[in-house]
């Protein structure tokens, strides 16, 4: 049995909108094992992205604890969280979020600037990551010279280049056509299956969700009673 | 420490690489700062050029005797007998023939028409005695001939000849009822005398019916002791009430007031422009971080820290300011350095001087630009570092 990597204990997140208190997440408890591939679905505004941000240390819960690999990240300072993210989390966004002034290789190499690797070591890691996503021949291309699917693959290479154990994906296929979306999902599936990456993916697309081991449903800030097993 | 330095360098390089995507706001900030630096360096170069001209005037070994309390030659006066008492006073050096090296002079204001403005301005017409030439440091006749004593002739200083109409050798010029023939052009190493016209002091006395009056007596003294001796002797003389100045000190003191006036008028203008430039820099940097909000959020999500993000934004602002400062200094240098102008000095006559854009002034201009960049970058830097990553990640 795989060990537990992520644990949320009675996590709530509230925002204040003027005088109104908006409850985005309400008492969420959740455990994710190492090597799991979890799909997170639910209507717009149900709190999927907020939950993902809490898992990735981009936001802090109003109440409750978020533990990753036995460490309570809710208690970390902003600076410590940034360091923690650099070595533990790979983010994949709907609109890729590549820097237009950098080539694919330089975009991929960005997280490595936060490590103590030498320039040649960094180049080696970048090449490996680009090869893994099948874009070694596009290393010197700028994002504007790539298709949407290629851009997302560069973004995936950026997410895995420093070898984090967890990949958090926010609608990774939301901006892609079906065929390209399938390619991206197959790539994520391979990263999960062959490289042991734990993946949590927010999606609206049931077809994308079908690649996950299990799907959780969020509605009005609460998790569905019984997670649906896909595989 | 290595970590945030590397992060800052990487982020700053990214910021600068993205500048061409924002040419408009970058250009506005740079031109605002360039204008500030240009005006700042321009004003200071005017003051420093004027000071340089005035301070380059006068000799330590020439004493100027003025009526007691007079701060300018114009409001001093002696009669001929008093001038003779001064001429033969102890402490004054003597030439090979044993004659005192003295020039009793008149300093008269006439009107001449400016070449560029077309309007009349005050010009000094100085009446000198023959020794007057040798009492001026670096005196040299550059064109024509010296005036003939006893005739309505004058020679014009190089600066006056360049600035005013009708002062080329061979031309005649009318002052009041008298027509004067310009016989030559003289130079005195760029000093204030080059703004003057010189003629025979006796001719000037008769042209303006000044009797046997004088306003200043210049005398060469052997050394500082000689001047003290002269000062004591004249102080003891009941027939006189005079002050004795070192010629160099006299012009240096006159320079201070006018240079301070130029600086005092110019600096507030620079400060106002500086405030404007700070807002231009602020605007450019806010636009910069707004345009790259999602990029900055992505970088912070990946693990780049808030402090390096702030520092890199500040660096971008400072680099923009530096480029603007260099541009402003270059404009000031090419447009103003050596530019000849004239202003009304403490002598109530126009003094011609060259703007002096010195390396020191350029350095001060660049420092002013960097301060503007730093001040203009602080708030945007704080915003870049504290913006909500989660909401910025969703911006399109």
Coordinates of C-alpha atoms in Angstrom, one line a residue:
Chain A
X1 CA 0.0 0.0 0.0
X2 CA 1.3 3.4 -1.0
X3 CA 2.1 6.0 1.6
X4 CA 0.0 9.0 2.2
X5 CA 1.6 12.1 0.6
X6 CA -1.1 14.8 1.0
X7 CA -3.5 15.2 3.8
X8 CA -6.1 18.0 4.2
X9 CA -7.7 18.1 7.7
X10 CA -10.9 20.1 8.0
X11 CA -9.8 22.8 5.7
X12 CA -11.9 25.9 5.2
X13 CA -11.2 28.9 3.1
X14 CA -13.2 32.1 3.3
X15 CA -12.8 35.4 1.4
X16 CA -14.2 38.7 2.3
X17 CA -16.0 40.4 -0.6
X18 CA -16.9 43.9 0.7
X19 CA -19.1 43.2 3.8
X20 CA -20.0 39.7 2.6
X21 CA -18.1 36.6 3.8
X22 CA -17.7 34.1 1.0
X23 CA -17.1 30.5 2.1
X24 CA -15.2 28.9 -0.8
X25 CA -14.2 25.7 0.9
X26 CA -16.0 24.3 4.0
X27 CA -14.4 21.7 6.2
X28 CA -12.6 19.7 3.5
X29 CA -10.8 16.6 4.6
X30 CA -8.9 14.6 2.1
X31 CA -5.9 12.1 1.7
X32 CA -3.9 11.6 -1.4
X33 CA -1.4 8.8 -1.7
X34 CA 2.0 8.9 -3.3
X35 CA 1.6 8.1 -7.0
X36 CA -2.1 8.8 -7.1
X37 CA -3.7 10.7 -10.0
X38 CA -6.7 12.6 -8.8
X39 CA -9.2 14.5 -10.9
X40 CA -11.0 17.4 -9.3
X41 CA -14.3 18.3 -10.9
X42 CA -17.2 20.6 -10.1
X43 CA -19.1 23.6 -11.4
X44 CA -17.5 27.0 -11.8
X45 CA -17.0 28.7 -8.4
X46 CA -17.1 25.4 -6.5
X47 CA -13.6 26.0 -5.1
X48 CA -11.6 23.6 -7.3
X49 CA -8.8 26.0 -8.1
X50 CA -8.8 27.3 -4.5
X51 CA -8.2 23.8 -3.3
X52 CA -5.4 23.3 -5.8
X53 CA -3.8 26.6 -4.7
X54 CA -3.9 25.4 -1.1
X55 CA -2.3 22.1 -2.0
X56 CA 0.4 24.0 -3.9
X57 CA 1.1 26.4 -1.1
X58 CA 0.0 29.4 -3.2
X59 CA -2.7 30.2 -0.6
X60 CA -3.3 29.4 3.1
X61 CA -6.5 28.0 4.6
X62 CA -8.6 30.1 6.9
X63 CA -9.0 27.0 9.1
X64 CA -7.5 23.5 9.1
X65 CA -4.2 22.1 8.0
X66 CA -2.6 21.1 4.8
X67 CA 0.1 18.5 5.2
X68 CA 2.4 17.4 2.4
X69 CA 4.8 14.6 3.1
X70 CA 4.3 15.0 6.8
X71 CA 4.9 18.7 6.8
X72 CA 2.2 21.2 7.7
X73 CA 2.6 23.8 4.9
X74 CA -0.2 26.0 6.3
X75 CA 2.2 27.2 8.9
X76 CA 5.0 28.2 6.6
X77 CA 5.9 31.8 5.9
X78 CA 5.6 33.2 2.4
X79 CA 9.3 32.9 1.8
X80 CA 9.5 29.4 3.1
X81 CA 6.5 28.4 1.0
X82 CA 8.2 29.8 -2.2
X83 CA 11.3 27.6 -1.4
X84 CA 9.1 24.6 -0.6
X85 CA 7.2 25.0 -3.9
X86 CA 10.4 25.1 -5.9
X87 CA 11.4 21.6 -4.8
X88 CA 8.0 20.0 -4.3
X89 CA 5.5 21.2 -6.8
X90 CA 5.2 21.5 -10.5
X91 CA 2.4 23.7 -11.8
X92 CA 0.7 23.3 -15.1
X93 CA -1.8 26.0 -16.1
X94 CA -4.6 26.2 -18.6
X95 CA -2.9 29.0 -20.6
X96 CA 0.6 27.5 -20.2
X97 CA 2.0 30.8 -18.7
X98 CA 5.2 30.6 -20.7
X99 CA 7.3 33.7 -20.8
X100 CA 7.2 35.1 -24.3
X101 CA 10.7 36.6 -24.3
X102 CA 12.3 33.3 -23.5
X103 CA 12.9 30.3 -25.8
X104 CA 11.3 26.9 -24.9
X105 CA 14.6 25.7 -23.3
X106 CA 14.9 28.9 -21.2
X107 CA 11.3 28.7 -20.1
X108 CA 11.9 25.1 -19.0
X109 CA 15.1 26.0 -17.2
X110 CA 13.5 28.7 -15.1
X111 CA 12.9 26.5 -12.0
X112 CA 16.5 25.4 -12.1
X113 CA 17.7 28.9 -11.5
X114 CA 16.4 28.3 -8.0
X115 CA 18.8 25.4 -7.5
X116 CA 22.5 25.2 -7.1
X117 CA 23.0 23.4 -10.3
X118 CA 25.8 24.6 -12.7
X119 CA 24.8 25.9 -16.1
X120 CA 25.9 22.7 -17.9
X121 CA 23.9 20.6 -15.4
X122 CA 20.9 22.8 -15.9
X123 CA 21.2 22.4 -19.7
X124 CA 21.3 18.6 -19.3
X125 CA 18.2 18.6 -17.1
X126 CA 16.4 20.9 -19.6
X127 CA 17.3 18.6 -22.5
X128 CA 16.1 15.6 -20.6
X129 CA 12.8 17.3 -19.8
X130 CA 12.3 18.5 -23.4
X131 CA 13.0 15.0 -24.7
X132 CA 10.6 13.5 -22.3
X133 CA 7.8 15.7 -23.6
X134 CA 9.0 15.1 -27.2
X135 CA 10.1 18.7 -27.9
X136 CA 13.9 18.4 -28.0
X137 CA 13.9 19.8 -31.5
X138 CA 11.9 22.9 -30.4
X139 CA 14.3 24.0 -27.7
X140 CA 15.3 27.2 -29.4
X141 CA 11.8 28.2 -30.5
X142 CA 9.9 31.0 -28.8
X143 CA 6.4 30.4 -27.5
X144 CA 4.9 32.4 -30.3
X145 CA 6.5 29.9 -32.7
X146 CA 4.8 26.9 -31.1
X147 CA 1.3 25.4 -31.3
X148 CA -1.0 25.4 -28.2
X149 CA -0.2 21.7 -27.6
X150 CA 3.5 22.3 -27.9
X151 CA 3.3 25.2 -25.5
X152 CA 1.5 23.0 -23.0
X153 CA 4.2 20.4 -23.4
X154 CA 6.9 23.0 -22.8
X155 CA 4.9 24.0 -19.7
X156 CA 4.9 20.4 -18.6
X157 CA 8.6 20.1 -19.1
X158 CA 9.0 23.2 -17.0
X159 CA 6.9 21.6 -14.3
X160 CA 9.0 18.4 -14.2
X161 CA 12.5 19.8 -14.8
X162 CA 13.4 20.0 -11.2
X163 CA 11.8 16.6 -10.5
X164 CA 9.1 17.6 -8.0
X165 CA 7.0 14.7 -6.5
X166 CA 3.7 16.5 -7.1
X167 CA 2.2 18.0 -10.3
X168 CA -0.8 20.3 -9.9
X169 CA -2.7 20.9 -13.1
X170 CA -5.3 23.6 -13.5
X171 CA -7.4 22.8 -16.6
X172 CA -4.4 21.6 -18.5
X173 CA -6.5 20.8 -21.6
X174 CA -8.9 23.7 -21.3
X175 CA -7.4 25.6 -24.2
X176 CA -6.7 22.6 -26.5
X177 CA -8.6 20.7 -29.2
X178 CA -9.6 17.1 -28.4
X179 CA -6.7 15.3 -30.2
X180 CA -4.1 17.6 -28.6
X181 CA -5.9 17.3 -25.2
X182 CA -5.6 13.5 -25.5
X183 CA -1.8 13.8 -26.2
X184 CA -1.4 16.0 -23.2
X185 CA -3.4 13.7 -21.0
X186 CA -1.4 10.7 -22.2
X187 CA 1.8 12.5 -21.3
X188 CA 0.5 13.3 -17.8
X189 CA -0.6 9.7 -17.5
X190 CA 2.9 8.5 -18.5
X191 CA 4.5 10.9 -15.9
X192 CA 2.2 9.4 -13.3
X193 CA 2.7 5.8 -14.3
X194 CA 6.3 5.7 -15.3
X195 CA 7.8 8.4 -13.2
X196 CA 5.7 8.1 -10.1
X197 CA 4.4 11.7 -10.1
X198 CA 1.5 12.4 -7.9
X199 CA -1.0 14.4 -9.9
X200 CA -3.9 16.5 -8.9
X201 CA -5.8 17.9 -11.8
X202 CA -8.7 20.4 -11.9
X203 CA -10.8 19.9 -15.0
X204 CA -14.3 20.4 -16.5
X205 CA -13.7 17.8 -19.1
X206 CA -15.0 14.3 -18.3
X207 CA -12.7 12.9 -21.0
X208 CA -9.7 14.4 -19.3
X209 CA -10.9 13.2 -15.9
X210 CA -11.2 9.7 -17.3
X211 CA -7.3 9.6 -17.3
X212 CA -7.3 10.0 -13.5
X213 CA -7.3 7.1 -11.0
X214 CA -10.2 8.7 -9.1
X215 CA -12.3 11.8 -9.5
X216 CA -13.4 14.0 -6.6
X217 CA -16.4 16.3 -7.0
X218 CA -16.6 19.6 -5.4
X219 CA -19.8 21.5 -5.0
X220 CA -20.4 24.7 -3.0
X221 CA -17.1 24.2 -1.2
X222 CA -17.7 20.6 -0.1
X223 CA -16.4 17.4 -1.4
X224 CA -18.8 14.8 -2.8
X225 CA -19.7 12.1 -0.4
X226 CA -18.0 9.2 -2.3
X227 CA -15.1 9.8 -4.7
X228 CA -15.9 8.1 -8.0
X229 CA -13.4 5.4 -8.9
X230 CA -12.5 5.5 -12.6
X231 CA -9.9 2.8 -12.9
Chain B
X1 CA 22.3 35.3 -0.1
X2 CA 23.5 33.6 -3.3
X3 CA 19.9 32.4 -3.8
X4 CA 18.2 35.7 -3.9
X5 CA 21.0 37.4 -5.8
X6 CA 20.7 34.8 -8.6
X7 CA 17.0 35.1 -8.5
X8 CA 17.2 38.9 -8.7
X9 CA 19.6 38.8 -11.6
X10 CA 17.4 36.3 -13.5
X11 CA 14.3 38.3 -12.8
X12 CA 15.9 41.6 -13.7
X13 CA 17.2 40.2 -17.0
X14 CA 13.7 39.0 -17.8
X15 CA 12.3 42.4 -17.0
X16 CA 14.8 44.1 -19.2
X17 CA 14.3 41.6 -22.0
X18 CA 10.6 42.4 -22.0
X19 CA 11.1 46.2 -22.3
X20 CA 10.7 46.2 -26.1
X21 CA 7.2 44.9 -25.6
X22 CA 6.4 48.1 -23.7
X23 CA 8.1 50.8 -25.8
X24 CA 5.5 53.5 -25.1
X25 CA 5.7 53.5 -21.3
X26 CA 9.4 52.9 -21.3
X27 CA 9.9 55.8 -23.7
X28 CA 7.7 58.2 -21.6
X29 CA 9.7 57.4 -18.4
X30 CA 13.0 57.7 -20.2
X31 CA 12.2 61.0 -21.9
X32 CA 10.8 62.4 -18.6
X33 CA 14.0 61.5 -16.8
X34 CA 16.1 62.7 -19.8
X35 CA 14.3 66.1 -19.7
X36 CA 14.9 66.4 -16.0
X37 CA 18.6 65.5 -16.3
X38 CA 19.0 67.8 -19.3
X39 CA 17.5 70.8 -17.5
X40 CA 19.4 70.0 -14.3
X41 CA 22.7 69.7 -16.1
X42 CA 21.8 72.8 -18.2
X43 CA 21.1 75.0 -15.2
X44 CA 24.1 73.9 -13.4
X45 CA 26.3 74.3 -16.5
X46 CA 25.0 77.9 -16.9
X47 CA 25.9 78.7 -13.3
X48 CA 29.3 76.9 -13.5
X49 CA 30.1 78.5 -16.9
X50 CA 29.3 82.0 -15.4
X51 CA 31.4 81.2 -12.3
X52 CA 34.2 79.9 -14.5
X53 CA 34.3 83.1 -16.5
X54 CA 34.2 85.4 -13.4
X55 CA 36.7 83.4 -11.5
X56 CA 39.0 83.3 -14.4
X57 CA 39.0 87.1 -14.3
X58 CA 41.5 89.2 -12.3
X59 CA 44.9 88.9 -10.9
X60 CA 46.1 88.4 -7.3
X61 CA 48.8 91.0 -7.9
X62 CA 46.4 93.7 -9.1
X63 CA 44.7 95.8 -6.6
X64 CA 41.4 97.6 -7.3
X65 CA 40.8 100.8 -5.4
X66 CA 37.1 101.7 -5.2
X67 CA 35.2 104.3 -3.2
X68 CA 34.5 103.0 0.3
X69 CA 31.3 100.9 0.4
X70 CA 31.1 100.4 -3.4
X71 CA 30.4 96.8 -4.3
X72 CA 30.7 97.5 -8.1
X73 CA 32.8 99.8 -10.2
X74 CA 29.6 101.5 -11.4
X75 CA 28.8 103.1 -8.1
X76 CA 32.3 104.2 -7.3
X77 CA 33.8 107.6 -8.1
X78 CA 37.0 109.7 -7.6
X79 CA 38.1 113.0 -8.9
X80 CA 41.4 113.4 -10.7
X81 CA 43.3 114.6 -7.6
X82 CA 42.2 111.6 -5.6
X83 CA 43.2 109.3 -8.5
X84 CA 46.7 110.9 -8.4
X85 CA 47.0 110.4 -4.7
X86 CA 46.3 106.7 -5.2
X87 CA 48.7 106.5 -8.2
X88 CA 51.7 107.5 -6.1
X89 CA 50.8 105.7 -2.9
X90 CA 53.3 103.2 -1.5
X91 CA 53.0 99.4 -2.3
X92 CA 52.4 100.0 -6.0
X93 CA 54.9 98.3 -8.4
X94 CA 56.8 100.5 -10.8
X95 CA 57.8 99.8 -14.4
X96 CA 61.3 100.0 -16.0
X97 CA 61.0 103.8 -16.2
X98 CA 60.1 104.0 -12.5
X99 CA 56.5 105.0 -13.3
X100 CA 53.7 103.4 -11.1
X101 CA 51.9 100.6 -13.0
X102 CA 48.4 102.1 -12.6
X103 CA 45.3 102.5 -14.7
X104 CA 42.6 104.9 -13.6
X105 CA 39.5 103.8 -15.3
X106 CA 35.9 104.6 -16.0
X107 CA 33.2 101.9 -16.2
X108 CA 30.3 103.2 -18.3
X109 CA 27.2 101.4 -19.5
X110 CA 26.1 101.8 -23.1
X111 CA 23.4 100.1 -25.1
X112 CA 24.1 97.6 -27.9
X113 CA 21.8 95.4 -29.9
X114 CA 22.1 91.7 -29.3
X115 CA 22.7 89.6 -32.5
X116 CA 20.4 86.8 -31.5
X117 CA 17.7 88.8 -29.6
X118 CA 17.6 91.9 -31.7
X119 CA 17.0 93.9 -28.5
X120 CA 19.2 96.4 -26.7
X121 CA 21.3 95.3 -23.7
X122 CA 23.7 96.9 -21.4
X123 CA 27.4 96.7 -22.4
X124 CA 30.3 98.0 -20.5
X125 CA 32.4 100.7 -22.2
X126 CA 35.6 100.9 -20.2
X127 CA 37.9 103.8 -20.4
X128 CA 41.5 102.8 -19.6
X129 CA 44.9 104.3 -19.5
X130 CA 47.8 102.8 -21.5
X131 CA 48.9 100.6 -18.6
X132 CA 45.4 99.1 -18.6
X133 CA 46.4 96.6 -21.2
X134 CA 49.4 95.1 -19.3
X135 CA 47.3 94.9 -16.1
X136 CA 45.0 92.4 -17.7
X137 CA 46.1 88.7 -17.6
X138 CA 46.5 87.1 -21.0
X139 CA 45.6 90.3 -22.9
X140 CA 46.0 89.8 -26.7
X141 CA 44.9 91.9 -29.7
X142 CA 43.2 89.3 -31.9
X143 CA 42.2 91.5 -34.8
X144 CA 42.8 95.0 -36.1
X145 CA 44.7 97.5 -34.0
X146 CA 44.4 99.1 -30.6
X147 CA 42.5 102.4 -30.3
X148 CA 44.4 105.7 -30.8
X149 CA 44.4 107.7 -27.6
X150 CA 42.5 111.0 -28.0
X151 CA 40.1 109.6 -30.7
X152 CA 36.6 108.2 -30.5
X153 CA 37.9 104.7 -31.1
X154 CA 37.4 101.5 -29.2
X155 CA 38.4 97.9 -29.3
X156 CA 35.8 95.1 -28.5
X157 CA 36.3 92.0 -26.4
X158 CA 35.8 88.7 -28.3
X159 CA 32.6 87.9 -26.4
X160 CA 31.0 91.3 -27.0
X161 CA 32.0 91.2 -30.7
X162 CA 30.2 87.8 -31.0
X163 CA 27.1 88.8 -29.1
X164 CA 26.4 92.3 -30.3
X165 CA 25.8 94.0 -33.6
X166 CA 28.3 96.5 -35.1
X167 CA 31.4 95.6 -33.2
X168 CA 33.6 94.1 -36.0
X169 CA 36.8 96.0 -36.7
X170 CA 36.2 98.8 -39.2
X171 CA 32.5 99.2 -38.2
X172 CA 31.2 102.3 -36.5
X173 CA 28.8 102.3 -33.6
X174 CA 26.8 105.1 -32.1
X175 CA 26.5 105.4 -28.3
X176 CA 24.4 108.5 -27.4
X177 CA 25.5 111.4 -29.5
X178 CA 28.9 110.0 -30.3
X179 CA 30.0 107.7 -33.1
X180 CA 32.8 105.3 -32.3
X181 CA 35.1 103.5 -34.7
X182 CA 35.8 99.9 -33.8
X183 CA 39.5 99.4 -34.5
X184 CA 40.1 95.9 -33.2
X185 CA 39.1 92.8 -31.2
X186 CA 40.9 91.7 -28.0
X187 CA 41.0 88.6 -25.9
X188 CA 41.8 88.1 -22.3
X189 CA 41.7 84.3 -22.0
X190 CA 37.9 84.0 -21.8
X191 CA 37.7 86.3 -18.7
X192 CA 34.9 88.8 -18.1
X193 CA 36.8 91.6 -19.8
X194 CA 36.0 90.0 -23.1
X195 CA 32.5 91.2 -22.6
X196 CA 33.6 94.8 -22.5
X197 CA 34.5 97.6 -25.0
X198 CA 37.7 99.5 -24.2
X199 CA 38.6 103.1 -25.1
X200 CA 40.8 105.9 -24.0
X201 CA 39.6 107.0 -20.5
X202 CA 40.0 110.7 -21.4
X203 CA 37.9 110.4 -24.5
X204 CA 35.2 108.7 -22.5
X205 CA 35.3 111.6 -19.9
X206 CA 34.8 114.1 -22.7
X207 CA 32.1 112.0 -24.5
X208 CA 29.9 111.9 -21.5
X209 CA 31.1 115.2 -19.9
X210 CA 32.5 113.5 -16.8
X211 CA 35.1 116.1 -16.1
X212 CA 38.3 114.5 -14.7
X213 CA 36.4 111.8 -12.9
X214 CA 37.3 108.1 -12.5
X215 CA 35.6 105.1 -10.9
X216 CA 38.3 102.7 -10.2
X217 CA 42.1 102.7 -10.0
X218 CA 43.8 99.5 -10.9
X219 CA 47.4 99.1 -9.7
X220 CA 49.9 96.3 -9.8
X221 CA 51.3 95.4 -6.4
X222 CA 54.4 93.4 -5.9
X223 CA 52.7 90.9 -3.6
X224 CA 50.1 90.6 -0.8
X225 CA 52.3 92.7 1.5
X226 CA 52.3 95.4 -1.2
X227 CA 48.5 95.4 -1.2
X228 CA 48.4 95.7 2.5
X229 CA 50.9 98.5 2.4
X230 CA 48.7 100.3 -0.2
X231 CA 45.6 99.6 1.9
X232 CA 47.1 101.1 5.0
X233 CA 48.5 104.1 3.3
X234 CA 45.2 104.9 1.6
X235 CA 43.3 104.2 4.8
X236 CA 45.4 106.8 6.7
X237 CA 45.0 109.4 4.0
X238 CA 42.3 112.0 5.1
X239 CA 41.7 113.0 1.5
X240 CA 40.4 109.5 0.6
X241 CA 37.7 107.1 1.7
X242 CA 38.4 103.9 -0.3
X243 CA 38.4 100.1 -0.2
X244 CA 41.3 98.1 -1.7
X245 CA 40.4 94.8 -3.2
X246 CA 42.4 92.0 -4.8
X247 CA 41.1 92.0 -8.4
X248 CA 40.7 88.2 -8.3
X249 CA 38.7 88.3 -5.1
X250 CA 36.5 91.2 -6.4
X251 CA 35.4 89.1 -9.4
X252 CA 35.1 85.9 -7.5
X253 CA 32.7 87.6 -5.0
X254 CA 30.7 89.1 -7.9
X255 CA 30.4 85.6 -9.4
X256 CA 28.9 84.1 -6.3
X257 CA 25.8 86.2 -6.2
X258 CA 24.8 85.8 -9.9
X259 CA 25.7 82.1 -10.0
X260 CA 23.6 81.5 -6.8
X261 CA 20.8 83.4 -8.5
X262 CA 20.9 81.2 -11.6
X263 CA 21.1 78.1 -9.4
X264 CA 18.3 79.3 -7.1
X265 CA 16.0 79.9 -10.1
X266 CA 17.0 76.8 -12.0
X267 CA 17.0 74.3 -9.2
X268 CA 13.3 74.6 -8.2
X269 CA 12.5 74.1 -11.9
X270 CA 14.6 70.9 -11.8
X271 CA 12.9 69.8 -8.6
X272 CA 9.4 70.3 -10.2
X273 CA 10.6 68.4 -13.3
X274 CA 12.0 65.7 -11.0
X275 CA 8.6 65.2 -9.4
X276 CA 7.1 64.9 -12.8
X277 CA 9.8 62.4 -13.8
X278 CA 9.1 60.4 -10.6
X279 CA 5.4 60.1 -11.7
X280 CA 6.5 59.1 -15.2
X281 CA 8.7 56.4 -13.8
X282 CA 5.9 55.3 -11.4
X283 CA 3.5 55.1 -14.3
X284 CA 6.0 53.1 -16.5
X285 CA 6.7 50.7 -13.7
X286 CA 3.0 50.2 -12.8
X287 CA 2.3 49.6 -16.5
X288 CA 5.2 47.2 -16.6
X289 CA 4.0 45.0 -13.7
X290 CA 0.4 45.2 -14.9
X291 CA 1.4 44.0 -18.3
X292 CA 3.4 41.1 -16.8
X293 CA 1.2 40.3 -13.8
X294 CA 0.6 36.7 -14.9
X295 CA 4.3 36.2 -15.8
X296 CA 5.4 37.5 -12.4
X297 CA 2.7 35.4 -10.7
X298 CA 3.9 32.3 -12.6
X299 CA 7.5 33.0 -11.6
X300 CA 6.5 33.3 -7.9
X301 CA 4.4 30.1 -8.2
X302 CA 7.4 28.3 -9.6
X303 CA 9.3 29.4 -6.5
X304 CA 10.9 32.8 -7.1
X305 CA 10.7 34.9 -3.9
X306 CA 8.9 38.2 -3.2
X307 CA 12.1 40.1 -2.3
X308 CA 13.9 39.2 -5.5
X309 CA 10.8 40.2 -7.5
X310 CA 10.7 43.6 -5.8
X311 CA 14.4 44.1 -6.2
X312 CA 14.3 43.2 -9.9
X313 CA 11.4 45.7 -10.4
X314 CA 13.4 48.3 -8.7
X315 CA 16.4 47.5 -10.8
X316 CA 14.3 47.8 -14.0
X317 CA 13.2 51.3 -12.9
X318 CA 16.8 52.3 -12.1
X319 CA 18.1 51.0 -15.4
X320 CA 15.4 53.0 -17.2
X321 CA 16.3 56.0 -15.2
X322 CA 20.0 55.5 -16.0
X323 CA 19.3 55.3 -19.7
X324 CA 17.1 58.4 -19.5
X325 CA 19.9 60.2 -17.5
X326 CA 22.5 59.3 -20.0
X327 CA 20.2 60.5 -22.8
X328 CA 19.6 63.8 -20.9
X329 CA 23.3 64.3 -20.3
X330 CA 24.2 63.6 -23.9
X331 CA 21.6 66.2 -25.0
X332 CA 22.9 68.7 -22.5
X333 CA 26.5 68.0 -23.6
X334 CA 25.9 68.3 -27.3
X335 CA 23.4 71.2 -27.1
X336 CA 24.9 73.3 -24.4
X337 CA 28.5 72.6 -23.7
X338 CA 30.4 75.7 -25.0
X339 CA 27.2 77.4 -25.9
X340 CA 27.8 81.2 -25.6
X341 CA 25.3 83.3 -23.7
X342 CA 25.2 86.5 -21.8
X343 CA 23.6 87.6 -18.6
X344 CA 23.3 90.8 -16.6
X345 CA 25.9 90.5 -13.9
X346 CA 26.5 92.4 -10.7
X347 CA 28.2 95.1 -12.7
X348 CA 24.8 95.9 -14.3
X349 CA 26.4 95.0 -17.7
X350 CA 26.1 91.9 -19.8
X351 CA 28.8 89.3 -19.1
X352 CA 29.3 86.8 -21.9
X353 CA 30.1 83.3 -20.8
X354 CA 30.2 79.7 -22.1
X355 CA 28.0 77.0 -20.6
X356 CA 30.3 74.5 -19.0
X357 CA 28.9 71.0 -19.0
X358 CA 31.6 69.4 -16.9
X359 CA 32.0 65.6 -16.0
X360 CA 31.2 66.6 -12.4
X361 CA 27.8 68.1 -13.6
X362 CA 27.1 65.0 -15.8
X363 CA 27.8 62.8 -12.8
X364 CA 25.4 64.9 -10.7
X365 CA 22.8 64.6 -13.4
X366 CA 23.1 60.8 -13.5
X367 CA 22.8 60.7 -9.7
X368 CA 19.6 62.8 -9.9
X369 CA 18.2 60.4 -12.6
X370 CA 19.0 57.4 -10.4
X371 CA 17.3 58.9 -7.4
X372 CA 14.2 59.5 -9.5
X373 CA 14.4 55.9 -10.8
X374 CA 14.7 54.6 -7.2
X375 CA 11.9 56.7 -5.8
X376 CA 9.7 55.9 -8.8
X377 CA 10.4 52.2 -8.6
X378 CA 9.7 51.6 -4.9
X379 CA 5.9 51.5 -4.9
X380 CA 5.6 49.4 -8.1
X381 CA 8.3 47.0 -6.6
X382 CA 6.2 46.6 -3.5
X383 CA 3.2 45.9 -5.5
X384 CA 5.0 43.4 -7.7
X385 CA 6.2 41.6 -4.6
X386 CA 2.9 41.6 -2.7
X387 CA 0.3 41.0 -5.5
X388 CA -1.9 38.0 -5.0
X389 CA -0.3 35.2 -7.0
X390 CA -3.6 33.2 -7.1
X391 CA -5.6 36.0 -8.7
X392 CA -2.8 37.2 -11.0
X393 CA -2.4 33.6 -12.4
X394 CA -5.9 33.8 -13.8
X395 CA -5.4 37.1 -15.6
X396 CA -5.4 36.8 -19.3

